[in-house]
Coordinates of C-alpha atoms in Angstrom, one line a residue:
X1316 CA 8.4 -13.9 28.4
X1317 CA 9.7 -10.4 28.0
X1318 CA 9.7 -8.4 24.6
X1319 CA 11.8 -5.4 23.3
X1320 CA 11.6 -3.3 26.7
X1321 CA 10.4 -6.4 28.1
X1322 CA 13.6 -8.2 28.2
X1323 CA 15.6 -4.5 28.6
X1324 CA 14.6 -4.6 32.1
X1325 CA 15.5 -7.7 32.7
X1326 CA 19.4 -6.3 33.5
X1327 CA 21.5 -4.3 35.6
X1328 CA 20.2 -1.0 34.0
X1329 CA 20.0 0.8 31.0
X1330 CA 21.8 3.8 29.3
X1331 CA 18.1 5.4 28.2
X1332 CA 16.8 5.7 32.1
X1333 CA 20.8 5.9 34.1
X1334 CA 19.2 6.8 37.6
X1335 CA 17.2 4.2 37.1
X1336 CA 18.4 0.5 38.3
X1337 CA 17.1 -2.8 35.9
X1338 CA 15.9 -5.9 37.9
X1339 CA 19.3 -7.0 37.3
X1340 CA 18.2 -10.4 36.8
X1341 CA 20.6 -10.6 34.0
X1342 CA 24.4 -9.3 34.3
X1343 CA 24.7 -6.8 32.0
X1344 CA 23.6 -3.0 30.6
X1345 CA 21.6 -1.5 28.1
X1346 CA 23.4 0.7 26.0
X1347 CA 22.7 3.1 23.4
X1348 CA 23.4 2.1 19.7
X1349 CA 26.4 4.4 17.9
X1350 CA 24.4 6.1 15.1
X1351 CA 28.1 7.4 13.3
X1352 CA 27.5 4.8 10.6
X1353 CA 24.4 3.5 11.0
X1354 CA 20.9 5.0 11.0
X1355 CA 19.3 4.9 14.6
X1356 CA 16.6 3.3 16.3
X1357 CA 17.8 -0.4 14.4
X1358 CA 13.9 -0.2 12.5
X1359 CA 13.1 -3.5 10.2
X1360 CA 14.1 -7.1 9.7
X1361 CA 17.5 -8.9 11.1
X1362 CA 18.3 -12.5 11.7
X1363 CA 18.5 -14.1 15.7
X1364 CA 21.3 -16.0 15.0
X1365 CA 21.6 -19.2 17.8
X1366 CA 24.9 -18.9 19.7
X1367 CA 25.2 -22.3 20.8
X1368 CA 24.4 -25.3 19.6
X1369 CA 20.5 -26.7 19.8
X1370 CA 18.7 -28.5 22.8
X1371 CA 16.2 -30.9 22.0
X1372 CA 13.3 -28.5 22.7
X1373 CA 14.0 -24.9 22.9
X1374 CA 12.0 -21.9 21.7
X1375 CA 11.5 -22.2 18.2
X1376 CA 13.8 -19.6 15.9
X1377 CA 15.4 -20.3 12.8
X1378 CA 19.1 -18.5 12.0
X1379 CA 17.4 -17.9 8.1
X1380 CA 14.2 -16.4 9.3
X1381 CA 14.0 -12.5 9.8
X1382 CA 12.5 -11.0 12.9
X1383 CA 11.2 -7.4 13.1
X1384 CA 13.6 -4.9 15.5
X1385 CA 12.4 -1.2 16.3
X1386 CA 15.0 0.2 19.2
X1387 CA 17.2 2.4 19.8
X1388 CA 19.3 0.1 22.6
X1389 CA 20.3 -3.1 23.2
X1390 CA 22.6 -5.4 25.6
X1391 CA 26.0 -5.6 23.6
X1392 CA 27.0 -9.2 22.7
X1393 CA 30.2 -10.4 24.3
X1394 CA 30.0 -13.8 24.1
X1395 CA 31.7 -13.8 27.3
X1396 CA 31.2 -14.6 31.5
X1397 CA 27.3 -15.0 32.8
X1398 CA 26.1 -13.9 29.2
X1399 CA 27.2 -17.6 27.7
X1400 CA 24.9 -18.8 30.1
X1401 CA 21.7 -16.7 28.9
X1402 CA 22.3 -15.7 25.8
X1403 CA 20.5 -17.8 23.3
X1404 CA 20.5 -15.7 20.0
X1405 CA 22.8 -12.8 18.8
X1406 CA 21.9 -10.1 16.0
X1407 CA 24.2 -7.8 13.9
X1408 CA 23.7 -4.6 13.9
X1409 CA 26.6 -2.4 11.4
X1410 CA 29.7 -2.5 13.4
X1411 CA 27.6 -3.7 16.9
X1412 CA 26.5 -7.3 17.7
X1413 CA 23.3 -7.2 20.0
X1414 CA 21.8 -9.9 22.2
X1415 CA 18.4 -10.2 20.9
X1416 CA 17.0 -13.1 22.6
X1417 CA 17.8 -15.4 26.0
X1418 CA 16.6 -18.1 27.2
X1419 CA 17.4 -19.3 31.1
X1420 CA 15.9 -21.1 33.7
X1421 CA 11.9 -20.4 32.7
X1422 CA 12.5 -16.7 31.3
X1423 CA 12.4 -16.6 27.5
X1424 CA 12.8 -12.8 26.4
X1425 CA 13.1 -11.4 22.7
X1426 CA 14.7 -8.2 21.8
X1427 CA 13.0 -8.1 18.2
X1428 CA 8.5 -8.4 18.0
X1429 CA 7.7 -11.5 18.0
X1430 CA 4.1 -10.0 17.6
X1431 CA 5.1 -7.7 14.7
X1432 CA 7.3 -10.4 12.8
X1433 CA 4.9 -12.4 11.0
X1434 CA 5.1 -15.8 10.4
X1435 CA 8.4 -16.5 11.9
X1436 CA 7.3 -14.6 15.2
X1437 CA 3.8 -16.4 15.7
X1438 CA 6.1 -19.8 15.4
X1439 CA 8.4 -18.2 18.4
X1440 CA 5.2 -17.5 20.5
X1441 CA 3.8 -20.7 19.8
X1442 CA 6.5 -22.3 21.2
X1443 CA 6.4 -20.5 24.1
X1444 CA 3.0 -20.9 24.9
X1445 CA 2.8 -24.7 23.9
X1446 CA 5.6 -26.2 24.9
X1447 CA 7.3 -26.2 28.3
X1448 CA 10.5 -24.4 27.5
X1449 CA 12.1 -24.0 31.0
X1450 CA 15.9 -24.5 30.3
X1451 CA 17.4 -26.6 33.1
X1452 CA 20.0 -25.3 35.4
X1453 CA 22.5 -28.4 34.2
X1454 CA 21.9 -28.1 30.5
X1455 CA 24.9 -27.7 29.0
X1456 CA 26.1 -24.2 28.0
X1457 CA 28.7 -25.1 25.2
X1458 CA 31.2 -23.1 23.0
X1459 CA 28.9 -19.9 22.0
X1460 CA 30.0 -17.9 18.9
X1461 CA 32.3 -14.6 19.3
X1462 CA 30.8 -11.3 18.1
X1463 CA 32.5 -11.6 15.3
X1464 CA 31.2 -14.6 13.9
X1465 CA 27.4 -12.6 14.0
X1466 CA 26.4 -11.7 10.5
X1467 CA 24.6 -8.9 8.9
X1468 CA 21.7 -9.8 7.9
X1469 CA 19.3 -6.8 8.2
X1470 CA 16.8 -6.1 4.7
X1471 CA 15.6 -3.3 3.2
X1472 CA 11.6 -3.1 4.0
X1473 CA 9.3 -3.0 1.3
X1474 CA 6.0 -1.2 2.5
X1475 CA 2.4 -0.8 1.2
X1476 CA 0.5 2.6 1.7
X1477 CA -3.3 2.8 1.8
X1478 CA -4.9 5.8 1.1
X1479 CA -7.8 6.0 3.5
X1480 CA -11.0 8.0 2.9
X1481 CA -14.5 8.2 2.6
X1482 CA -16.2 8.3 -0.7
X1483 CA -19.2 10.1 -2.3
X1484 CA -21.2 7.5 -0.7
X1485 CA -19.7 7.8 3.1
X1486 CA -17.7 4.4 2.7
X1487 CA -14.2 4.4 3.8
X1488 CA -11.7 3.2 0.9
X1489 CA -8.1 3.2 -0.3
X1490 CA -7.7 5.5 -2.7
X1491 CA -4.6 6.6 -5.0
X1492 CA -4.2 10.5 -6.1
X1493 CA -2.3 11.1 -9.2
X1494 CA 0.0 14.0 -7.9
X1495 CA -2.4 13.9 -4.8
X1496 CA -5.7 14.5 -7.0
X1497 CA -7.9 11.3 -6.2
X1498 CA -10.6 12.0 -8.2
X1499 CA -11.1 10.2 -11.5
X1500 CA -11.6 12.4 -14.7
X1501 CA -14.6 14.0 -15.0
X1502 CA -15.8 11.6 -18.3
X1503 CA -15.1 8.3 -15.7
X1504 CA -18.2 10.1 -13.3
X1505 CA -15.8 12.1 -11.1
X1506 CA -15.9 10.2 -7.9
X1507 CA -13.2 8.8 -5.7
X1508 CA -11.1 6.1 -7.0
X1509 CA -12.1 2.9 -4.9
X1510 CA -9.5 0.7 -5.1
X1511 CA -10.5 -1.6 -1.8
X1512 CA -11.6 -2.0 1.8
X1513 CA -8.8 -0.9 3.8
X1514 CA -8.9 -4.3 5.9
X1515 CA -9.2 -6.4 3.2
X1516 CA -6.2 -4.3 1.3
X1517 CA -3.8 -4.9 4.4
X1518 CA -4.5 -8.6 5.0
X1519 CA -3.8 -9.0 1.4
X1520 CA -0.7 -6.6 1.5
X1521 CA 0.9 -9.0 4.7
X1522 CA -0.4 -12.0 2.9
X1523 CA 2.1 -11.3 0.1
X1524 CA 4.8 -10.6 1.8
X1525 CA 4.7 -6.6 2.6
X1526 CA 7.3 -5.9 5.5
X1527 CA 5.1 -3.1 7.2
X1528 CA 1.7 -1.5 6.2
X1529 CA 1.2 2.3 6.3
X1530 CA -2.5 3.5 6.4
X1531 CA -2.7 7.2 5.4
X1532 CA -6.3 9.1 6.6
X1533 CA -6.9 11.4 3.7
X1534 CA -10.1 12.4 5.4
X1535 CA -10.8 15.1 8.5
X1536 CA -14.0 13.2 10.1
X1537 CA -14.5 16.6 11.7
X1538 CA -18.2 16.1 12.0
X1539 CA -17.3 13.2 14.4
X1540 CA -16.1 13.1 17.9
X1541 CA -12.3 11.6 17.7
X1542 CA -13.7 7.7 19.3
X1543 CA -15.6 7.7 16.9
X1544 CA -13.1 8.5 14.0
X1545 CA -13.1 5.0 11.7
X1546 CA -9.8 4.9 11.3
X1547 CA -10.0 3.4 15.0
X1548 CA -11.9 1.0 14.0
X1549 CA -9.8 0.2 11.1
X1550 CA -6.7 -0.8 13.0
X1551 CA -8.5 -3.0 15.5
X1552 CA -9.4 -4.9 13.1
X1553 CA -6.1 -5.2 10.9
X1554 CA -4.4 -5.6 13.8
X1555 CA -6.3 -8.7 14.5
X1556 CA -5.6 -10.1 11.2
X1557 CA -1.9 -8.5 9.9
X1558 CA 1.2 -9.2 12.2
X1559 CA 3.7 -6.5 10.5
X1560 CA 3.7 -3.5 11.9
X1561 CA 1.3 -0.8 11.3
X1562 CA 1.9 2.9 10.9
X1563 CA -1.2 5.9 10.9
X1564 CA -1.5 8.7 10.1
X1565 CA -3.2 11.9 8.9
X1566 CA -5.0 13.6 11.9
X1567 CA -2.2 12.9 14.5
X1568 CA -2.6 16.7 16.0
X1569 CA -4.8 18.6 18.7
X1570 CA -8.5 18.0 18.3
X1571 CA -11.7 19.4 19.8
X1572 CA -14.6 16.8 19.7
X1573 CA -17.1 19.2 17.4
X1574 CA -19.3 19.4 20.4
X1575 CA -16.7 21.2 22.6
X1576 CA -16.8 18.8 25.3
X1577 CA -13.1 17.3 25.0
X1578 CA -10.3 18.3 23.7
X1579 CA -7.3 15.8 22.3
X1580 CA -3.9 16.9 22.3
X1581 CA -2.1 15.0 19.9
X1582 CA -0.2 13.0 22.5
X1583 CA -3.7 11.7 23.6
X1584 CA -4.5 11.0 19.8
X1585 CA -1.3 9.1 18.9
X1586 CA -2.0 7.0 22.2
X1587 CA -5.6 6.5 21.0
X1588 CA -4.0 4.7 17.7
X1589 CA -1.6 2.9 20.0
X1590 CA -3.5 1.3 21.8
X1591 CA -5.9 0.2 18.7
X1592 CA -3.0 -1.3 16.9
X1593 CA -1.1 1.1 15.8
X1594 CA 2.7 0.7 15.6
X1595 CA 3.8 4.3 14.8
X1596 CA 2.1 7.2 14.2
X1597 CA 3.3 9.7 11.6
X1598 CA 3.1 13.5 11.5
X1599 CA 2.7 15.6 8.5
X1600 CA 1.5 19.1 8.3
X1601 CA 2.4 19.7 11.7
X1602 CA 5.8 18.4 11.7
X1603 CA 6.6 21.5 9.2
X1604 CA 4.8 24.1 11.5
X1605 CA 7.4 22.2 14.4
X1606 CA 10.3 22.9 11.8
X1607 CA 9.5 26.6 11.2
X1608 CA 9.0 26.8 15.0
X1609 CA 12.3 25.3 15.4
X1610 CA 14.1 27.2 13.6
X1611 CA 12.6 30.6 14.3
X1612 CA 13.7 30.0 18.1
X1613 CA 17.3 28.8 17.2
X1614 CA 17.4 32.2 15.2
X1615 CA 15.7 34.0 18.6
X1616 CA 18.5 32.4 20.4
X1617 CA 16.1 30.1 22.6
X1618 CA 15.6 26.7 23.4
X1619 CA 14.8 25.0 19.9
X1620 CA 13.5 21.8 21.8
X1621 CA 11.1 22.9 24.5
X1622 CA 8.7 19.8 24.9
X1623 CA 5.6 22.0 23.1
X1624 CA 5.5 20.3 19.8
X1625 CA 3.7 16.7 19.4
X1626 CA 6.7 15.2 17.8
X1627 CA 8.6 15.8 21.0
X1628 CA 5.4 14.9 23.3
X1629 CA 5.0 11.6 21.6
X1630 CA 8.6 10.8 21.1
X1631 CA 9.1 11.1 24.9
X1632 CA 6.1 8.8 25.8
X1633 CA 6.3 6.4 23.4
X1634 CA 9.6 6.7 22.0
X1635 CA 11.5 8.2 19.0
X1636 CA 10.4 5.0 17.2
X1637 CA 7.0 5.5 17.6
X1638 CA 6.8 8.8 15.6
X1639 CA 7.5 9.3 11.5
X1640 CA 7.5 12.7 9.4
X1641 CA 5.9 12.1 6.6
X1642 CA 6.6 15.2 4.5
X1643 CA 5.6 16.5 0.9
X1644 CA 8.2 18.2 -1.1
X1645 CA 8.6 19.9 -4.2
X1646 CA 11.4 20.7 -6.6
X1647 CA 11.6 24.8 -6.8
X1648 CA 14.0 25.4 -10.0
X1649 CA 16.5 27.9 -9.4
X1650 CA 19.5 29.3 -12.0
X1651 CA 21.9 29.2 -9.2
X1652 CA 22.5 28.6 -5.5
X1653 CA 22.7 32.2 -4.5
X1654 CA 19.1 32.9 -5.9
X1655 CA 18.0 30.9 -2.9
X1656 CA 20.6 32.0 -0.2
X1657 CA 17.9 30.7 2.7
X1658 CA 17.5 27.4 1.6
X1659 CA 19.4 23.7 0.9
X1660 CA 20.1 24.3 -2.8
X1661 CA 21.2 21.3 -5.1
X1662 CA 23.0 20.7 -8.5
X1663 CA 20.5 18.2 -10.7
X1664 CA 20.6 16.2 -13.4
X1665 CA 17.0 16.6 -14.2
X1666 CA 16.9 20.4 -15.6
X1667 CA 14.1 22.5 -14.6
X1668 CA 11.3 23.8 -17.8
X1669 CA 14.0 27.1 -18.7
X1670 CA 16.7 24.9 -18.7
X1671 CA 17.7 25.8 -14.8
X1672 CA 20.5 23.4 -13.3
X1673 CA 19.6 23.7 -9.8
X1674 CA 16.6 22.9 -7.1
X1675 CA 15.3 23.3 -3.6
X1676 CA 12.9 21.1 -2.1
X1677 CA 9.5 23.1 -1.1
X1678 CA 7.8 21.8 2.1
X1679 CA 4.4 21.9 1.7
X1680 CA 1.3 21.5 3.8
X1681 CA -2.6 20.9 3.9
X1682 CA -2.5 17.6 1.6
X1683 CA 0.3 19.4 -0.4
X1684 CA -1.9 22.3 -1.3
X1685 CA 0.3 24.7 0.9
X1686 CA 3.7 25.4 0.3
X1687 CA 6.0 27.2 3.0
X1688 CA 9.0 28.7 3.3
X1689 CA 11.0 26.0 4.8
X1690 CA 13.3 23.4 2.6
X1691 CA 13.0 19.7 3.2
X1692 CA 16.8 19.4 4.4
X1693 CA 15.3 21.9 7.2
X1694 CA 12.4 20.1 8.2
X1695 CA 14.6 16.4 8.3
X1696 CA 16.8 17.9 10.7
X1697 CA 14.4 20.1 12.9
X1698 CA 12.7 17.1 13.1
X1699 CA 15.3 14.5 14.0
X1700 CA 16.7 17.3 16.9
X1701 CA 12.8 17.2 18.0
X1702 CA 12.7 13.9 18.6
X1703 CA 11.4 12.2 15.3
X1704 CA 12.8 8.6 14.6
X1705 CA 11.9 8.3 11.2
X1706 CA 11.4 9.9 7.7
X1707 CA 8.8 9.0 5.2
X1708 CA 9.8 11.2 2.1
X1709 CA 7.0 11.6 -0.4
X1710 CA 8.0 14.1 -3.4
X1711 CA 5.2 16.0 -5.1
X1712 CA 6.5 15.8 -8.8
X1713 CA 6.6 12.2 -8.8
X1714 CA 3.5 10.8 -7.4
X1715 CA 1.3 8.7 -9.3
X1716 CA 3.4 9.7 -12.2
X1717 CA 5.5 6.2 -12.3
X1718 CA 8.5 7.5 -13.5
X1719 CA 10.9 6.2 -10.7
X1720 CA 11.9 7.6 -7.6
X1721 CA 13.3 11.1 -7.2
X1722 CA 16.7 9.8 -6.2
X1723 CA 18.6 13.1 -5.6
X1724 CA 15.8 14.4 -2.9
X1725 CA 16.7 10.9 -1.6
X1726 CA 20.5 10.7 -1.3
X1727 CA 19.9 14.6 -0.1
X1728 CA 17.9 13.9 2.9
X1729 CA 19.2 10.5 3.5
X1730 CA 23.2 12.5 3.9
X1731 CA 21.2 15.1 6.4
X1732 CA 20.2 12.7 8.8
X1733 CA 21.1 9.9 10.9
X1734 CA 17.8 8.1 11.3
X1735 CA 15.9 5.8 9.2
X1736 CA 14.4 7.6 5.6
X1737 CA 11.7 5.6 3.3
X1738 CA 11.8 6.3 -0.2
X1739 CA 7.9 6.6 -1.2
X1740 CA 6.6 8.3 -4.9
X1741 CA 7.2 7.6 -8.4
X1742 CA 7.4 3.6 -8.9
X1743 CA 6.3 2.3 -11.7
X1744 CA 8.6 -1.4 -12.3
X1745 CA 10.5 -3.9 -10.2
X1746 CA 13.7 -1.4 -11.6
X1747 CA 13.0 1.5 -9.8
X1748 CA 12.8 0.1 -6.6
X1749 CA 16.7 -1.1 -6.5
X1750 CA 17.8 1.7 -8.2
X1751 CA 16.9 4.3 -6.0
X1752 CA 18.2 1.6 -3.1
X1753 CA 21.4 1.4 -4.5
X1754 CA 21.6 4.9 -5.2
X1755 CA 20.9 6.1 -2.1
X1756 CA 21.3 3.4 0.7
X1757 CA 17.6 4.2 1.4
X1758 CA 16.5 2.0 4.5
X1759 CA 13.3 1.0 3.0
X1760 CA 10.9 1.9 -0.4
X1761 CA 7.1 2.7 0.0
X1762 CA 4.5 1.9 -2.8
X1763 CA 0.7 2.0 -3.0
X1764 CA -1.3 2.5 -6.7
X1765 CA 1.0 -0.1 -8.6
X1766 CA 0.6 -2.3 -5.4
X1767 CA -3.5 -1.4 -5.4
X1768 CA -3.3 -2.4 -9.5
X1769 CA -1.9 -5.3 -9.4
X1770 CA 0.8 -3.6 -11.9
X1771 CA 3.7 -5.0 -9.7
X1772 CA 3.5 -7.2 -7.2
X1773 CA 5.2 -7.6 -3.6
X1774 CA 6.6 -10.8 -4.6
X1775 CA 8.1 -9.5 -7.6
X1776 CA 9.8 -6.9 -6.0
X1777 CA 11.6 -8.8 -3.5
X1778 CA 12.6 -10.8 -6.1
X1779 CA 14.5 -8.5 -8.6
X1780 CA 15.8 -6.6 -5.5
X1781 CA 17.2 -10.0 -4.1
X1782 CA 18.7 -10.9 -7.4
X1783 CA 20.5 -7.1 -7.4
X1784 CA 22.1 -8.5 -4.2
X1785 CA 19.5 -6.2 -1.8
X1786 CA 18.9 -8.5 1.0
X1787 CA 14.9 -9.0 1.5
X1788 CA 12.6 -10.7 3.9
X1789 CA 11.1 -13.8 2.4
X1790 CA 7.6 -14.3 3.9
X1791 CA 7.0 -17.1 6.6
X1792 CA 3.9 -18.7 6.2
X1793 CA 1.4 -18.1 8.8
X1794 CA 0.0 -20.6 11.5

């Protein structure tokens, strides 16, 4: 059984690695996905749609079930010469049908994560594992369905964040900051707000239904060498309970253990979180410093991209998949564009406190407590050059204060860049979570206290967004 990469090699070659020849036990060749009208790597839930018709035992997919995809390249669906022999499943993609799994002789290969796709994906492993699903040579290959009979079917993710740090007491918990303060008020004692075990939070999260799972470490363990960090810890165990992807981060830089003896660049680090579970890691403060850096050179008239910065590091291991920008603006209030000539201004509907018509967005640093002197349309598209395959777009004025989503920073950065964006601060009600989808065309919406609260739940969500005609996953039960 090959998976995502795993069936990729499996042809003649691939488009990513061209000097590099594919076992070429497939015909056929990887090639890149156009990202003119869609947002690239294809990141979240599609359908496998069967091609042909069934076999009496075959691996076990269902047309309405939704499989999780993260890639950036695929094997075009034709429909056509040695591919109506192999191809068992086909998945659209925009304007580009995909093959996304096949199924010959005693190869079964998946372009989508089984692994990563909850229910629906442990039923697909199952069947591989328990059954004998070696496709005879004579079976029948039948009429298989043109690429044009392939339907869109991909859904917008709906993701829960944790807020991971320790407490007063050294225990590790989610927390949730109003407008990044995490504290309770000083008459309610003071202390953290404890709103779970981390663990417990995400099995619960996956339980009801929550397309991916985001831990954020709010907390610099400095005193502790980097194996021992417990946000290691953390993701070997969800990982062993939660089959939806996992994203850290907070921390994903260079470290020196505090005793001196080994130092972690941040490739080392990211890897570190890979290989405990970990799907993606994302970058914060450092991804602004890599903006500024970026631009500085373009402005020195040298190599922007130079392999130094961990975005691009990472991004070339792992992939661009692997690596999301979470960044932290703010609305700076302006009375007209040319008061800000340096920066991304915008016309808004939401006036600022002396009545000013226009805003920039304010990347900040350190937890927010920084700002710099970079706008967020800046750092989306530094990034994306450096290698970055995703944007996870927090927004300072919003958070905690459920009021809805800032939709304009949305639509703004969402214009600026061709890769995926997630829509994360201000909701409050099942409402604000289409809106700022249809709005914006957002690829996916992020939520954590109302999630933590029990104010609005998952289910809900995907409810009111399928009934405003947003296509959403609908849980599989697990084994």
């Amino acid at each position: 059984m090959g998976i995502c990469v795993g069936m990729q090699v499996l042809f003649e070659g691939s488009d990513e690695s061209p000097l590099e020849p594919g076992l070429g036990v497939f015909e056929g060749r990887v090639r890149r996905f156009d990202s003119a009208a869609k947002a690239v790597p294809h990141m979240g839930w599609n359908a496998a749609q069967a091609v042909r018709p069934a076999l009496p035992q075959q691996p076990d997919l269902g047309d309405e079930r939704r499989y999780y995809f993260v890639h950036s390249y695929a094997v075009p669906y034709t429909g056509a010469g040695r591919q109506r022999e192999f191809a068992h499943t086909a998945t659209r993609y925009g304007d580009e049908a995909i093959v996304s799994a096949l199924w010959q002789g005693s190869v079964f290969a998946t372009q989508f994560h089984p692994e990563k796709s909850g229910g629906a994906g442990l039923l697909a492993l199952r069947s591989f594992i328990e059954h004998d699903l070696r496709r005879r040579p004579d079976a029948p290959a039948g009429d298989v369905l043109a690429p044009a009979d392939i339907r869109a079917a991909l859904t917008t993710r709906v993701i829960a964040c944790l807020d991971v740090r320790a407490n007063d007491q050294g225990d590790l918990v989610v927390t949730k900051g109003d407008q990044y303060d995490v504290r309770e008020s000083a008459a309610a004692g003071g202390g953290v707000r404890n709103l779970g075990r981390p663990v417990d939070l995400a099995q619960r999260y996956f339980a009801e239904g929550a397309d991916e799972i985001a831990f954020l470490n709010i907390t610099s363990f400095r005193d502790l060498p980097f194996r021992d960090t417990p946000m290691l810890e953390v993701l070997r165990q969800a990982s062993r309970r939660v089959f939806v992807p996992l994203t850290i981060g907070g921390g994903v830089r260079d470290i020196v253990d505090p005793d001196g003896a080994h130092a972690w660049p941040a490739v080392q680090v990211a890897g570190e979180y890979f290989r405990s579970g970990a799907d993606k890691v994302s970058i914060g403060s450092d991804a602004v410093y890599a903006a500024e850096r970026y631009w500085q050179r373009r402005a020195d008239g040298a190599e922007p991209c130079d392999g130094s910065t961990a975005i691009e590091q990472i991004a070339a291991r792992y992939g661009r998949q692997a690596v999301v920008v979470s960044v932290d603006p703010r609305r700076v209030y302006v009375r007209a564009p040319e008061a800000a000539p340096a920066h991304h201004v915008i016309a808004t509907t939401i006036p600022g406190p002396g009545g000013e018509r226009f805003c920039w967005y304010q990347c900040t640093v350190r937890g927010g407590r920084e700002p710099r002197d970079v706008d967020v349309r800046q750092l989306a598209t530094a990034c994306e050059a450096l290698g970055a395959g995703e944007i996870l777009l927090n927004c300072m004025d919003r958070d905690g204060t459920n009021a809805g989503y800032d939709a304009e920073l949305i639509a703004d950065v969402k214009a600026a860049v061709s890769i995926p964006v997630i829509a994360s601060s201000g909701a409050g009600c099942v409402e604000h979570f289409s809106e700022v989808v249809e709005r914006t065309g957002v690829d996916a919406v992020l939520a954590a206290g109302i999630f933590h609260r029990r104010e609005v739940p998952i289910a809900d969500v995907k409810r009111h967004m399928a009934e405003r005609g947003i296509p959403t996953r609908e849980a599989a039960p697990c084994l």
